[in-house]
Amino acid sequence: MKIFYIIFGENLGNHIEAYLSMSSFRRQLQGDDEICVVTTHPEYYNNIDVTIIPISNEQISEWESPHHYFWRVKIKAVEYMHNRFPNDHIIYLDTDTFLFGDLTTLRNILNAGKSFMHLREGGPETFTGNGRSMWNKAKGKTFAGITLSEHHAMWNAGVIGLPSSKLTEVTQTALAICDGILDLMGSTHVIEQYSFSVSLQELTDMEEAQAHIGHYWGNKPQWEQWMNDIIVKAYMTKTSIDDVLKSMTADELCRVAPVYVRTPSTQKRLVKLVQKLFPDEKATYAKG
């Protein structure tokens, strides 16, 4: 089984998140399990025992085509990993994830020919924002022989587990749906997420992974601060991130910080207003 991430760009926070996620999975690897990082910055991963797969910015740009859609890269990366490891199950992970449950349970789901995503978010009746705009354009349309209807729910794509027996068909179908919707309306967020959701619903039996994998997309600052502290402490004490996580129980890991915190829009507006009315003053640098 291959557990993989695709990480590109200069945002160091994404790479820090990846360290936490990889280390949490390394605690439960078995047999031929392997963690792979497909990245434009392989130099960031020399201090963790994972398989580094360098990739160029030009390849990223090619995967975004023909509509220069950023998240199309996720589908192409899964296809790339399947072509590289055609006999392996694949688990794709966003960097802002961590394993606190049982990896064996997830492996058994894939061994049974089933798939999983992080969680079922809801059917079209629950769609808002970009999801609602996409649905209004795409409902009733047919892509890869699949007519989009009310029974096609949106699942969270921060975690995607794909059985090897279905990988070719799933990725081809997801790509066809993604490109078809892009032809209809151009780029908008959630298209790749919905494409995977529909493809896996049609071609596999799906389960949720949220009982085993945390996904803190809704509270990155607190988790990143905790991870920064771990990295600094590991460096200063000549220990490793793996050692820190091995000493933590699943319950302790889950209680590091909430995975989601809703900030009221009124608070956001007030903070912006205060910053505008009372900007920082008299910044002073040391004179050297």
C-alpha positions as MATLAB code, in Angstrom:
seq = 'MKIFYIIFGENLGNHIEAYLSMSSFRRQLQGDDEICVVTTHPEYYNNIDVTIIPISNEQISEWESPHHYFWRVKIKAVEYMHNRFPNDHIIYLDTDTFLFGDLTTLRNILNAGKSFMHLREGGPETFTGNGRSMWNKAKGKTFAGITLSEHHAMWNAGVIGLPSSKLTEVTQTALAICDGILDLMGSTHVIEQYSFSVSLQELTDMEEAQAHIGHYWGNKPQWEQWMNDIIVKAYMTKTSIDDVLKSMTADELCRVAPVYVRTPSTQKRLVKLVQKLFPDEKATYAKG';
ca = [
       0.000    0.000    0.000;
       1.305    3.443   -0.977;
       0.440    6.427    1.204;
       1.248    9.576   -0.701;
       1.218   13.364   -0.677;
       1.764   15.898   -3.434;
       3.375   19.076   -2.129;
       4.566   21.986   -4.219;
       5.105   25.697   -3.839;
       7.006   27.856   -1.368;
       4.559   27.777    1.564;
       6.675   26.206    4.294;
       3.549   25.594    6.377;
       2.421   22.883    3.952;
       5.725   21.062    4.331;
       5.554   21.348    8.120;
       2.048   19.853    8.053;
       3.353   16.993    5.920;
       5.959   16.110    8.561;
       3.277   15.695   11.198;
       1.079   13.622    8.908;
       3.858   11.347    7.699;
       5.178   10.733   11.202;
       1.707    9.826   12.458;
       1.379    7.172    9.743;
       4.904    5.850   10.141;
       3.948    4.470   13.551;
       1.685    1.827   11.961;
       3.332    0.835    8.677;
       3.449   -2.875    7.897;
       5.105   -5.094    5.310;
       5.225   -3.369    1.931;
       3.551   -0.157    3.113;
       5.418    2.905    1.884;
       5.014    6.643    2.365;
       5.780    8.675   -0.754;
       6.032   12.436   -1.191;
       5.701   13.838   -4.707;
       7.233   17.290   -4.400;
       8.946   20.194   -6.095;
      11.101   20.583   -2.964;
      12.734   17.208   -2.229;
      15.393   18.932   -0.111;
      12.841   19.474    2.664;
      12.439   15.737    3.295;
      15.996   14.578    3.897;
      15.396   14.170    7.648;
      12.419   11.814    7.459;
      12.425    8.234    6.213;
      10.018    8.446    3.271;
      10.304    7.844   -0.464;
      10.920   11.153   -2.231;
       9.613   11.519   -5.796;
      10.872   14.812   -7.252;
       8.620   16.615   -9.695;
       9.055   19.829  -11.669;
       6.954   22.963  -11.762;
       6.519   22.320  -15.473;
       4.879   18.976  -14.711;
       2.534   20.668  -12.251;
       1.548   23.189  -14.920;
       0.917   20.395  -17.416;
      -1.359   18.609  -14.951;
      -3.368   21.811  -14.438;
      -4.201   22.030  -18.163;
      -6.276   22.558  -20.248;
      -8.142   25.011  -17.991;
      -5.204   25.845  -15.667;
      -7.241   24.401  -12.824;
      -5.060   24.083   -9.730;
      -6.880   21.144   -8.125;
      -6.864   19.013  -11.291;
      -3.307   18.239  -10.159;
      -4.710   15.983   -7.425;
      -6.407   13.663   -9.931;
      -3.331   13.560  -12.167;
      -1.090   12.845   -9.181;
      -3.218    9.823   -8.220;
      -3.013    8.640  -11.835;
       0.762    9.175  -11.785;
       1.171    7.130   -8.618;
      -0.984    4.326  -10.006;
       1.091    4.200  -13.192;
       4.221    4.024  -11.058;
       2.851    1.404   -8.638;
       0.093   -0.409  -10.592;
      -0.346   -3.284   -8.114;
      -0.668   -1.232   -4.923;
      -3.604    0.288   -3.104;
      -3.177    4.054   -2.826;
      -4.115    6.440   -0.037;
      -3.898   10.103   -1.005;
      -3.649   12.585    1.871;
      -3.787   16.354    2.167;
      -0.929   17.584    4.327;
      -3.295   18.789    7.084;
      -4.168   15.267    8.220;
      -2.987   12.874   10.915;
      -3.580    9.230   11.761;
      -4.976    8.584   15.238;
      -6.972    5.414   14.532;
      -6.209    2.023   13.024;
      -4.375    1.839    9.701;
      -5.108   -1.901    9.503;
      -8.845   -1.181    9.360;
      -8.311    1.178    6.436;
      -6.079   -1.364    4.721;
      -8.786   -4.016    5.092;
     -11.338   -1.723    3.429;
      -9.083   -1.464    0.388;
      -8.330   -5.200    0.424;
     -12.079   -5.769    0.144;
     -12.181   -3.657   -3.035;
     -13.922   -0.760   -1.289;
     -12.847    2.874   -1.145;
     -12.960    5.685    1.387;
     -12.853    9.460    1.596;
     -12.614   11.514    4.743;
     -16.353   12.029    5.256;
     -19.641   12.414    3.414;
     -20.485   16.122    3.418;
     -23.971   15.842    1.915;
     -26.066   15.713   -1.227;
     -26.724   18.590   -3.676;
     -29.440   19.975   -1.420;
     -26.680   20.923    1.057;
     -24.356   22.572   -1.475;
     -23.527   26.253   -0.947;
     -21.221   28.787   -2.570;
     -18.963   27.262   -5.218;
     -20.638   23.885   -4.785;
     -24.068   25.340   -5.521;
     -22.774   27.214   -8.580;
     -21.172   24.042   -9.901;
     -24.294   21.982   -9.300;
     -26.549   24.479  -11.073;
     -24.366   24.185  -14.171;
     -23.652   20.452  -14.082;
     -26.858   18.786  -12.841;
     -28.365   16.443  -15.384;
     -25.239   16.510  -17.551;
     -23.542   13.243  -18.539;
     -19.799   12.647  -18.288;
     -18.029    9.304  -18.779;
     -21.457    7.686  -19.065;
     -22.585    9.064  -15.675;
     -25.523   11.468  -15.457;
     -25.123   13.737  -12.457;
     -28.145   13.525  -10.175;
     -29.360   14.215   -6.651;
     -27.971   10.950   -5.305;
     -24.374   12.027   -6.044;
     -23.147   13.416   -2.715;
     -20.072   15.513   -2.024;
     -17.361   13.804    0.035;
     -14.369   15.517    1.632;
     -11.268   14.858   -0.479;
      -8.608   15.468    2.166;
      -8.354   11.672    2.379;
      -8.893    9.353   -0.588;
      -8.357    5.589   -0.335;
      -8.420    3.726   -3.640;
      -8.213   -0.060   -4.133;
      -5.710   -1.147   -6.772;
      -8.344   -3.106   -8.713;
     -10.396    0.044   -9.381;
      -7.702    2.683   -9.715;
      -7.491    2.916  -13.495;
     -11.234    3.210  -13.966;
     -11.699    5.592  -11.048;
      -8.995    8.048  -12.139;
     -10.103    8.045  -15.779;
     -13.704    8.654  -14.760;
     -12.819   11.381  -12.245;
     -10.689   13.142  -14.846;
     -13.473   12.979  -17.460;
     -15.996   14.448  -14.992;
     -13.571   17.154  -13.888;
     -12.698   18.227  -17.428;
     -16.343   18.059  -18.496;
     -17.452   20.406  -15.706;
     -14.514   22.718  -16.414;
     -15.652   22.915  -20.060;
     -19.082   23.979  -18.813;
     -18.141   26.683  -16.334;
     -14.406   27.228  -16.082;
     -12.422   26.935  -12.874;
     -14.007   26.945   -9.442;
     -13.162   25.228   -6.188;
     -14.640   21.761   -5.356;
     -14.778   20.420   -8.940;
     -12.001   17.869   -8.407;
     -13.513   16.950   -5.034;
     -16.915   16.307   -6.589;
     -15.341   14.410   -9.496;
     -13.661   11.965   -7.128;
     -16.856   11.718   -5.069;
     -19.000   10.788   -8.067;
     -16.445    8.424   -9.563;
     -15.978    6.481   -6.328;
     -19.714    6.375   -5.584;
     -20.384    4.912   -9.026;
     -17.519    2.444   -9.175;
     -16.976    1.319   -5.555;
     -18.612    0.898   -2.178;
     -17.502    3.879   -0.064;
     -16.796    4.336    3.622;
     -15.750    7.294    5.775;
     -12.217    7.561    7.168;
     -12.905   10.210    9.819;
     -12.957    7.643   12.641;
      -9.257    7.018   11.947;
      -7.817   10.140   10.308;
      -8.080   13.720   11.573;
      -8.302   16.568    9.063;
      -7.684   19.992   10.574;
      -8.405   22.143    7.509;
     -10.643   24.296    9.710;
      -7.975   25.158   12.303;
      -4.553   25.208   10.679;
      -2.943   27.961   12.816;
      -3.132   26.076   16.129;
      -1.922   22.803   14.627;
       0.925   24.497   12.764;
       2.050   26.272   15.940;
       2.113   22.946   17.792;
       4.088   21.356   14.962;
       6.558   24.244   14.868;
       7.149   23.742   18.591;
       7.794   20.012   18.056;
      10.293   20.659   15.264;
      12.215   23.213   17.335;
      12.201   20.984   20.410;
      13.368   17.966   18.392;
      16.230   19.999   16.930;
      17.282   21.445   20.267;
      17.183   18.113   22.112;
      18.523   15.995   19.221;
      15.403   13.818   19.168;
      12.957   13.173   16.330;
       9.370   14.012   15.468;
       8.688   10.279   15.297;
       9.811    9.873   18.906;
       7.513   12.674   20.071;
       4.482   11.149   18.350;
       5.297    7.618   19.539;
       5.058    8.860   23.102;
       1.539   10.229   22.548;
      -1.660    8.207   22.811;
      -4.365    8.591   20.175;
      -6.467   10.562   22.644;
      -3.590   12.948   23.405;
      -2.997   13.520   19.711;
      -6.669   14.277   19.085;
      -6.678   16.820   21.929;
      -3.758   18.893   20.657;
      -6.269   21.358   19.190;
      -9.700   21.338   17.534;
      -9.741   20.249   13.901;
     -12.320   22.912   13.118;
     -13.046   26.330   14.594;
     -15.621   28.656   13.061;
     -14.645   32.307   13.182;
     -17.760   34.508   12.993;
     -17.806   36.803    9.967;
     -18.517   39.759   12.261;
     -15.246   39.111   14.101;
     -13.341   39.030   10.804;
     -14.884   42.313    9.667;
     -14.177   44.000   12.998;
     -10.538   42.862   12.991;
     -10.061   44.245    9.478;
     -11.737   47.508   10.451;
      -9.576   47.920   13.557;
      -6.413   47.171   11.573;
      -7.449   49.768    8.993;
      -8.334   52.435   11.547;
      -5.365   51.757   13.819;
      -2.467   50.488   11.692;
       0.895   49.547   13.198;
       3.257   52.488   13.652;
       6.930   53.287   14.072;
       8.446   49.991   12.945;
      12.102   50.061   13.956;
      14.962   47.805   12.867;
      18.262   47.213   14.627;
      21.000   49.361   13.121;
      23.927   47.343   11.864;
];
